[in-house]
mmCIF file of C-alpha atoms in Angstrom:
data_model
loop_
_atom_site.group_PDB
_atom_site.id
_atom_site.type_symbol
_atom_site.label_atom_id
_atom_site.label_comp_id
_atom_site.label_asym_id
_atom_site.label_seq_id
_atom_site.Cartn_x
_atom_site.Cartn_y
_atom_site.Cartn_z
ATOM 1 C CA UNK A 1 4.166 -9.792 -18.400
ATOM 2 C CA UNK A 2 4.045 -7.274 -15.639
ATOM 3 C CA UNK A 3 6.357 -6.882 -12.588
ATOM 4 C CA UNK A 4 4.813 -4.795 -9.855
ATOM 5 C CA UNK A 5 5.996 -3.678 -6.469
ATOM 6 C CA UNK A 6 2.358 -3.512 -4.998
ATOM 7 C CA UNK A 7 -0.114 -5.645 -3.499
ATOM 8 C CA UNK A 8 -3.500 -6.675 -4.935
ATOM 9 C CA UNK A 9 -5.872 -3.529 -4.674
ATOM 10 C CA UNK A 10 -8.559 -5.174 -2.988
ATOM 11 C CA UNK A 11 -6.544 -5.912 0.153
ATOM 12 C CA UNK A 12 -7.695 -9.306 0.959
ATOM 13 C CA UNK A 13 -5.266 -11.332 3.178
ATOM 14 C CA UNK A 14 -5.514 -15.110 3.762
ATOM 15 C CA UNK A 15 -4.144 -16.272 6.935
ATOM 16 C CA UNK A 16 -3.747 -20.074 7.759
ATOM 17 C CA UNK A 17 -2.799 -21.772 10.939
ATOM 18 C CA UNK A 18 -2.648 -25.378 12.308
ATOM 19 C CA UNK A 19 -3.802 -26.660 15.677
ATOM 20 C CA UNK A 20 -1.863 -29.218 17.601
ATOM 21 C CA UNK A 21 -4.242 -31.913 16.057
ATOM 22 C CA UNK A 22 -2.939 -31.120 12.746
ATOM 23 C CA UNK A 23 -6.267 -29.664 11.482
ATOM 24 C CA UNK A 24 -5.751 -26.438 9.444
ATOM 25 C CA UNK A 25 -8.101 -23.591 9.546
ATOM 26 C CA UNK A 26 -8.169 -20.184 8.119
ATOM 27 C CA UNK A 27 -9.509 -16.632 8.542
ATOM 28 C CA UNK A 28 -10.205 -14.175 5.590
ATOM 29 C CA UNK A 29 -9.800 -10.548 6.568
ATOM 30 C CA UNK A 30 -10.765 -7.645 4.332
ATOM 31 C CA UNK A 31 -9.695 -4.119 5.013
ATOM 32 C CA UNK A 32 -10.815 -1.297 2.790
ATOM 33 C CA UNK A 33 -9.724 1.144 1.458
ATOM 34 C CA UNK A 34 -5.950 0.866 1.016
ATOM 35 C CA UNK A 35 -5.671 4.707 0.962
ATOM 36 C CA UNK A 36 -7.724 7.640 2.468
ATOM 37 C CA UNK A 37 -7.042 11.436 1.689
ATOM 38 C CA UNK A 38 -9.160 13.329 4.198
ATOM 39 C CA UNK A 39 -9.606 16.095 6.549
ATOM 40 C CA UNK A 40 -12.411 14.327 8.645
ATOM 41 C CA UNK A 41 -15.484 11.922 8.463
ATOM 42 C CA UNK A 42 -13.896 9.229 6.186
ATOM 43 C CA UNK A 43 -14.098 5.625 7.376
ATOM 44 C CA UNK A 44 -12.177 2.463 6.989
ATOM 45 C CA UNK A 45 -14.244 -0.761 6.914
ATOM 46 C CA UNK A 46 -13.151 -4.311 7.605
ATOM 47 C CA UNK A 47 -14.785 -7.778 7.885
ATOM 48 C CA UNK A 48 -13.758 -11.328 8.491
ATOM 49 C CA UNK A 49 -15.398 -14.823 8.140
ATOM 50 C CA UNK A 50 -14.870 -16.272 11.751
ATOM 51 C CA UNK A 51 -17.545 -15.380 14.055
ATOM 52 C CA UNK A 52 -15.468 -16.657 17.024
ATOM 53 C CA UNK A 53 -13.191 -13.742 16.703
ATOM 54 C CA UNK A 54 -15.277 -11.374 18.808
ATOM 55 C CA UNK A 55 -12.711 -8.729 19.639
ATOM 56 C CA UNK A 56 -11.801 -5.825 17.268
ATOM 57 C CA UNK A 57 -8.506 -3.776 17.849
ATOM 58 C CA UNK A 58 -7.323 -0.779 15.821
ATOM 59 C CA UNK A 59 -3.656 0.204 15.796
ATOM 60 C CA UNK A 60 -1.940 3.370 14.494
ATOM 61 C CA UNK A 61 1.641 3.142 13.026
ATOM 62 C CA UNK A 62 3.504 6.322 12.093
ATOM 63 C CA UNK A 63 5.706 6.295 8.963
ATOM 64 C CA UNK A 64 9.262 5.430 9.572
ATOM 65 C CA UNK A 65 8.705 3.518 12.874
ATOM 66 C CA UNK A 66 8.282 -0.065 13.597
ATOM 67 C CA UNK A 67 5.997 0.333 16.603
ATOM 68 C CA UNK A 68 2.116 0.331 16.796
ATOM 69 C CA UNK A 69 -0.007 2.374 19.116
ATOM 70 C CA UNK A 70 -3.430 0.940 20.217
ATOM 71 C CA UNK A 71 -6.345 3.345 19.228
ATOM 72 C CA UNK A 72 -9.072 1.254 20.797
ATOM 73 C CA UNK A 73 -10.848 -2.033 20.986
ATOM 74 C CA UNK A 74 -14.005 -3.713 21.872
ATOM 75 C CA UNK A 75 -16.608 -6.338 21.567
ATOM 76 C CA UNK A 76 -19.705 -5.837 19.344
ATOM 77 C CA UNK A 77 -21.330 -3.039 21.290
ATOM 78 C CA UNK A 78 -18.732 -1.852 23.741
ATOM 79 C CA UNK A 79 -15.765 0.237 22.259
ATOM 80 C CA UNK A 80 -12.874 1.347 24.557
ATOM 81 C CA UNK A 81 -10.388 4.010 23.574
ATOM 82 C CA UNK A 82 -6.773 4.595 24.528
ATOM 83 C CA UNK A 83 -6.038 8.191 25.720
ATOM 84 C CA UNK A 84 -7.023 11.010 23.519
ATOM 85 C CA UNK A 85 -8.034 8.704 20.563
ATOM 86 C CA UNK A 86 -11.615 9.034 21.503
ATOM 87 C CA UNK A 87 -11.598 12.538 20.215
ATOM 88 C CA UNK A 88 -10.068 11.460 16.873
ATOM 89 C CA UNK A 89 -11.744 8.320 15.997
ATOM 90 C CA UNK A 90 -15.009 6.427 16.222
ATOM 91 C CA UNK A 91 -15.131 2.647 16.518
ATOM 92 C CA UNK A 92 -18.141 0.956 15.301
ATOM 93 C CA UNK A 93 -19.438 -2.631 14.812
ATOM 94 C CA UNK A 94 -22.157 -3.557 12.293
ATOM 95 C CA UNK A 95 -21.846 -7.296 13.649
ATOM 96 C CA UNK A 96 -19.464 -9.676 15.135
ATOM 97 C CA UNK A 97 -17.742 -10.028 11.756
ATOM 98 C CA UNK A 98 -18.003 -6.442 10.438
ATOM 99 C CA UNK A 99 -16.649 -3.142 11.824
ATOM 100 C CA UNK A 100 -15.502 0.308 10.872
ATOM 101 C CA UNK A 101 -13.180 3.166 12.183
ATOM 102 C CA UNK A 102 -14.288 6.693 11.337
ATOM 103 C CA UNK A 103 -11.840 9.704 11.549
ATOM 104 C CA UNK A 104 -13.470 12.393 13.409
ATOM 105 C CA UNK A 105 -11.028 15.218 13.818
ATOM 106 C CA UNK A 106 -7.949 15.088 11.826
ATOM 107 C CA UNK A 107 -4.798 17.202 11.283
ATOM 108 C CA UNK A 108 -1.753 16.556 9.209
ATOM 109 C CA UNK A 109 0.070 15.161 12.339
ATOM 110 C CA UNK A 110 -2.403 12.236 12.327
ATOM 111 C CA UNK A 111 -1.256 10.909 9.015
ATOM 112 C CA UNK A 112 -0.192 7.218 9.496
ATOM 113 C CA UNK A 113 -0.981 3.696 8.672
ATOM 114 C CA UNK A 114 -4.057 2.222 10.376
ATOM 115 C CA UNK A 115 -4.492 -1.458 10.906
ATOM 116 C CA UNK A 116 -7.409 -3.791 12.179
ATOM 117 C CA UNK A 117 -6.719 -6.832 14.267
ATOM 118 C CA UNK A 118 -9.345 -9.536 15.358
ATOM 119 C CA UNK A 119 -8.980 -11.902 18.152
ATOM 120 C CA UNK A 120 -11.083 -14.346 20.261
ATOM 121 C CA UNK A 121 -9.811 -13.392 23.628
ATOM 122 C CA UNK A 122 -8.520 -10.209 25.315
ATOM 123 C CA UNK A 123 -7.354 -11.175 28.816
ATOM 124 C CA UNK A 124 -8.949 -11.745 32.265
ATOM 125 C CA UNK A 125 -8.937 -8.177 33.696
ATOM 126 C CA UNK A 126 -9.851 -9.223 37.178
ATOM 127 C CA UNK A 127 -7.457 -12.049 37.527
ATOM 128 C CA UNK A 128 -4.751 -10.322 35.549
ATOM 129 C CA UNK A 129 -4.075 -13.372 33.532
ATOM 130 C CA UNK A 130 -3.023 -13.510 29.879
ATOM 131 C CA UNK A 131 -4.308 -16.129 27.529
ATOM 132 C CA UNK A 132 -2.732 -17.708 24.409
ATOM 133 C CA UNK A 133 -4.805 -16.755 21.426
ATOM 134 C CA UNK A 134 -4.594 -16.300 17.696
ATOM 135 C CA UNK A 135 -4.676 -12.808 16.418
ATOM 136 C CA UNK A 136 -5.199 -11.776 12.758
ATOM 137 C CA UNK A 137 -4.360 -8.489 11.273
ATOM 138 C CA UNK A 138 -5.653 -6.758 8.096
ATOM 139 C CA UNK A 139 -3.260 -5.441 5.464
ATOM 140 C CA UNK A 140 -3.620 -1.857 6.668
ATOM 141 C CA UNK A 141 -4.793 1.512 5.260
ATOM 142 C CA UNK A 142 -2.562 4.486 4.640
ATOM 143 C CA UNK A 143 -4.257 7.781 6.133
ATOM 144 C CA UNK A 144 -3.070 10.984 4.669
ATOM 145 C CA UNK A 145 -4.766 14.061 6.291
ATOM 146 C CA UNK A 146 -4.638 16.688 3.609
ATOM 147 C CA UNK A 147 -2.784 19.862 4.284
ATOM 148 C CA UNK A 148 -4.456 23.134 3.920
ATOM 149 C CA UNK A 149 -3.459 24.983 0.659
ATOM 150 C CA UNK A 150 -2.251 21.913 -1.247
ATOM 151 C CA UNK A 151 -4.811 20.326 -3.836
ATOM 152 C CA UNK A 152 -4.781 16.525 -4.716
ATOM 153 C CA UNK A 153 -2.435 16.560 -7.792
ATOM 154 C CA UNK A 154 -1.926 13.785 -10.300
ATOM 155 C CA UNK A 155 1.564 12.513 -11.074
ATOM 156 C CA UNK A 156 3.601 13.269 -14.113
ATOM 157 C CA UNK A 157 5.118 10.089 -15.575
ATOM 158 C CA UNK A 158 8.151 9.776 -17.821
ATOM 159 C CA UNK A 159 10.659 7.148 -18.739
ATOM 160 C CA UNK A 160 14.327 8.293 -19.272
ATOM 161 C CA UNK A 161 16.156 5.978 -21.679
ATOM 162 C CA UNK A 162 19.618 4.743 -21.365
ATOM 163 C CA UNK A 163 22.129 7.286 -22.379
ATOM 164 C CA UNK A 164 23.090 7.299 -26.137
ATOM 165 C CA UNK A 165 26.561 6.006 -25.402
ATOM 166 C CA UNK A 166 25.140 3.302 -23.301
ATOM 167 C CA UNK A 167 22.409 2.418 -25.899
ATOM 168 C CA UNK A 168 24.875 2.328 -28.780
ATOM 169 C CA UNK A 169 27.648 0.454 -26.897
ATOM 170 C CA UNK A 170 25.903 -2.730 -26.880
ATOM 171 C CA UNK A 171 28.793 -4.894 -27.232
ATOM 172 C CA UNK A 172 30.413 -3.676 -24.032
ATOM 173 C CA UNK A 173 27.304 -3.363 -22.126
ATOM 174 C CA UNK A 174 25.153 -6.423 -21.494
ATOM 175 C CA UNK A 175 22.359 -4.682 -19.634
ATOM 176 C CA UNK A 176 20.494 -1.506 -20.239
ATOM 177 C CA UNK A 177 18.967 0.637 -17.527
ATOM 178 C CA UNK A 178 15.565 2.543 -17.857
ATOM 179 C CA UNK A 179 14.510 4.920 -15.372
ATOM 180 C CA UNK A 180 10.802 5.785 -14.636
ATOM 181 C CA UNK A 181 10.047 9.015 -12.803
ATOM 182 C CA UNK A 182 6.694 9.965 -11.341
ATOM 183 C CA UNK A 183 6.696 13.458 -9.973
ATOM 184 C CA UNK A 184 4.841 16.424 -8.791
ATOM 185 C CA UNK A 185 1.900 14.493 -7.141
ATOM 186 C CA UNK A 186 0.210 14.830 -3.744
ATOM 187 C CA UNK A 187 -0.372 13.014 -1.713
ATOM 188 C CA UNK A 188 1.983 10.051 -1.866
ATOM 189 C CA UNK A 189 -0.714 7.411 -2.567
ATOM 190 C CA UNK A 190 0.797 5.690 -5.446
ATOM 191 C CA UNK A 191 2.140 2.268 -6.722
ATOM 192 C CA UNK A 192 4.382 1.758 -9.642
ATOM 193 C CA UNK A 193 4.769 -1.327 -12.181
ATOM 194 C CA UNK A 194 6.650 -2.175 -15.270
ATOM 195 C CA UNK A 195 5.434 -3.998 -18.251
ATOM 196 C CA UNK A 196 6.882 -5.125 -21.613
ATOM 197 C CA UNK A 197 4.596 -5.019 -24.690
ATOM 198 C CA UNK A 198 5.715 -7.567 -27.268
ATOM 199 C CA UNK A 199 7.813 -9.714 -25.289
ATOM 200 C CA UNK A 200 8.485 -11.429 -22.072
ATOM 201 C CA UNK A 201 9.804 -9.274 -19.174
ATOM 202 C CA UNK A 202 13.494 -10.388 -18.629
ATOM 203 C CA UNK A 203 14.586 -7.495 -16.512
ATOM 204 C CA UNK A 204 15.008 -6.668 -12.884
ATOM 205 C CA UNK A 205 13.098 -3.871 -11.052
ATOM 206 C CA UNK A 206 14.356 -1.606 -8.283
ATOM 207 C CA UNK A 207 11.784 0.924 -7.014
ATOM 208 C CA UNK A 208 12.194 3.430 -4.181
ATOM 209 C CA UNK A 209 10.854 2.309 -0.943
ATOM 210 C CA UNK A 210 8.796 5.357 -0.545
ATOM 211 C CA UNK A 211 8.005 8.509 -2.348
ATOM 212 C CA UNK A 212 10.272 11.372 -1.470
ATOM 213 C CA UNK A 213 8.928 14.888 -0.807
ATOM 214 C CA UNK A 214 10.336 18.001 -2.321
ATOM 215 C CA UNK A 215 8.482 21.100 -1.245
ATOM 216 C CA UNK A 216 4.796 20.540 -1.664
ATOM 217 C CA UNK A 217 5.006 17.454 -3.851
ATOM 218 C CA UNK A 218 6.342 14.077 -3.991
ATOM 219 C CA UNK A 219 8.450 12.005 -6.432
ATOM 220 C CA UNK A 220 9.011 8.290 -6.912
ATOM 221 C CA UNK A 221 11.486 6.593 -9.160
ATOM 222 C CA UNK A 222 11.980 2.987 -10.354
ATOM 223 C CA UNK A 223 14.822 1.434 -12.382
ATOM 224 C CA UNK A 224 14.299 -1.367 -14.939
ATOM 225 C CA UNK A 225 17.389 -3.285 -16.119
ATOM 226 C CA UNK A 226 17.068 -5.458 -19.136
ATOM 227 C CA UNK A 227 19.308 -7.395 -21.337
ATOM 228 C CA UNK A 228 20.776 -5.341 -24.233
ATOM 229 C CA UNK A 229 19.247 -7.636 -26.871
ATOM 230 C CA UNK A 230 15.768 -7.003 -25.401
ATOM 231 C CA UNK A 231 16.340 -3.273 -25.395
ATOM 232 C CA UNK A 232 17.440 -3.221 -28.984
ATOM 233 C CA UNK A 233 14.549 -5.447 -30.021
ATOM 234 C CA UNK A 234 12.339 -3.208 -32.387
ATOM 235 C CA UNK A 235 9.258 -5.159 -31.477
ATOM 236 C CA UNK A 236 9.384 -4.544 -27.690
ATOM 237 C CA UNK A 237 8.107 -1.569 -25.833
ATOM 238 C CA UNK A 238 8.574 -0.788 -22.117
ATOM 239 C CA UNK A 239 5.622 0.717 -20.222
ATOM 240 C CA UNK A 240 5.680 2.187 -16.662
ATOM 241 C CA UNK A 241 2.398 2.520 -14.966
ATOM 242 C CA UNK A 242 1.746 4.678 -11.741
ATOM 243 C CA UNK A 243 -1.687 3.978 -9.968
ATOM 244 C CA UNK A 244 -2.557 7.174 -8.089
ATOM 245 C CA UNK A 245 -5.515 7.452 -5.533
ATOM 246 C CA UNK A 246 -7.172 10.693 -5.983
ATOM 247 C CA UNK A 247 -9.400 10.623 -3.032
ATOM 248 C CA UNK A 248 -12.277 8.867 -4.594
ATOM 249 C CA UNK A 249 -10.753 6.298 -6.811
ATOM 250 C CA UNK A 250 -7.558 5.091 -8.411
ATOM 251 C CA UNK A 251 -6.340 6.290 -11.867
ATOM 252 C CA UNK A 252 -3.619 4.924 -13.996
ATOM 253 C CA UNK A 253 -0.965 7.170 -15.495
ATOM 254 C CA UNK A 254 1.947 5.678 -17.788
ATOM 255 C CA UNK A 255 4.616 6.270 -20.238
ATOM 256 C CA UNK A 256 5.838 4.019 -22.966
ATOM 257 C CA UNK A 257 9.108 3.946 -24.778
ATOM 258 C CA UNK A 258 11.113 1.720 -27.189
ATOM 259 C CA UNK A 259 14.795 1.925 -28.475
ATOM 260 C CA UNK A 260 14.626 3.784 -31.823
ATOM 261 C CA UNK A 261 18.315 3.627 -32.620
ATOM 262 C CA UNK A 262 19.516 1.599 -35.599
ATOM 263 C CA UNK A 263 21.763 -1.347 -35.082
ATOM 264 C CA UNK A 264 25.155 -1.088 -36.458
#
């Protein structure tokens, strides 16, 4: 059994809503990729399955903020840009249900989360009337504009076992804490999960909300707390896996441990 703190990699969201009549409909939105490490000319693609959603919006959200900034919007053949975003991005539509956002000129200050939104109505510009309409967001793409002089670097993964005192003192400690450390990686395009090999996952997981930067590289930690009897079970191993996007694909790096102490 696996305990993961990430979403499915293909980033497909299923949104459901009901009309007043009680009839439920749905929209399937795909936004890909989840991560981009770039300096320029990469694209984010998106699609949906409702041809009535003619408007496409792109938003930017900086890290550690709750607000979104509109990059641009448009129908199939008429993109509109906000402010200086036209110099940084290009909006394209392959059809009513497919579109893309291309990064034209990028620098590290442009690093952010990018979201697609589809809607059927914008507003009546001449009459200045807003309309009630459904809007659907994609899952989002994390854009990291690579810094000059720093190469994409894979994470080092290790599991720190409970201290010897904690491990041996099983009569007084009902829980054992394992610490997984992913370190020395760049950029911070990682997800982390725990798995037990040879038994059911009985523990609880607490993972850092975001990787922390120290100098040029990042570090992410996660704690797995399991019952003492599971830690001392010689047939169970504990595996920590870190998935890292290296600019062209996702690679898995992992560490595995088990308690090697003899029962007394």
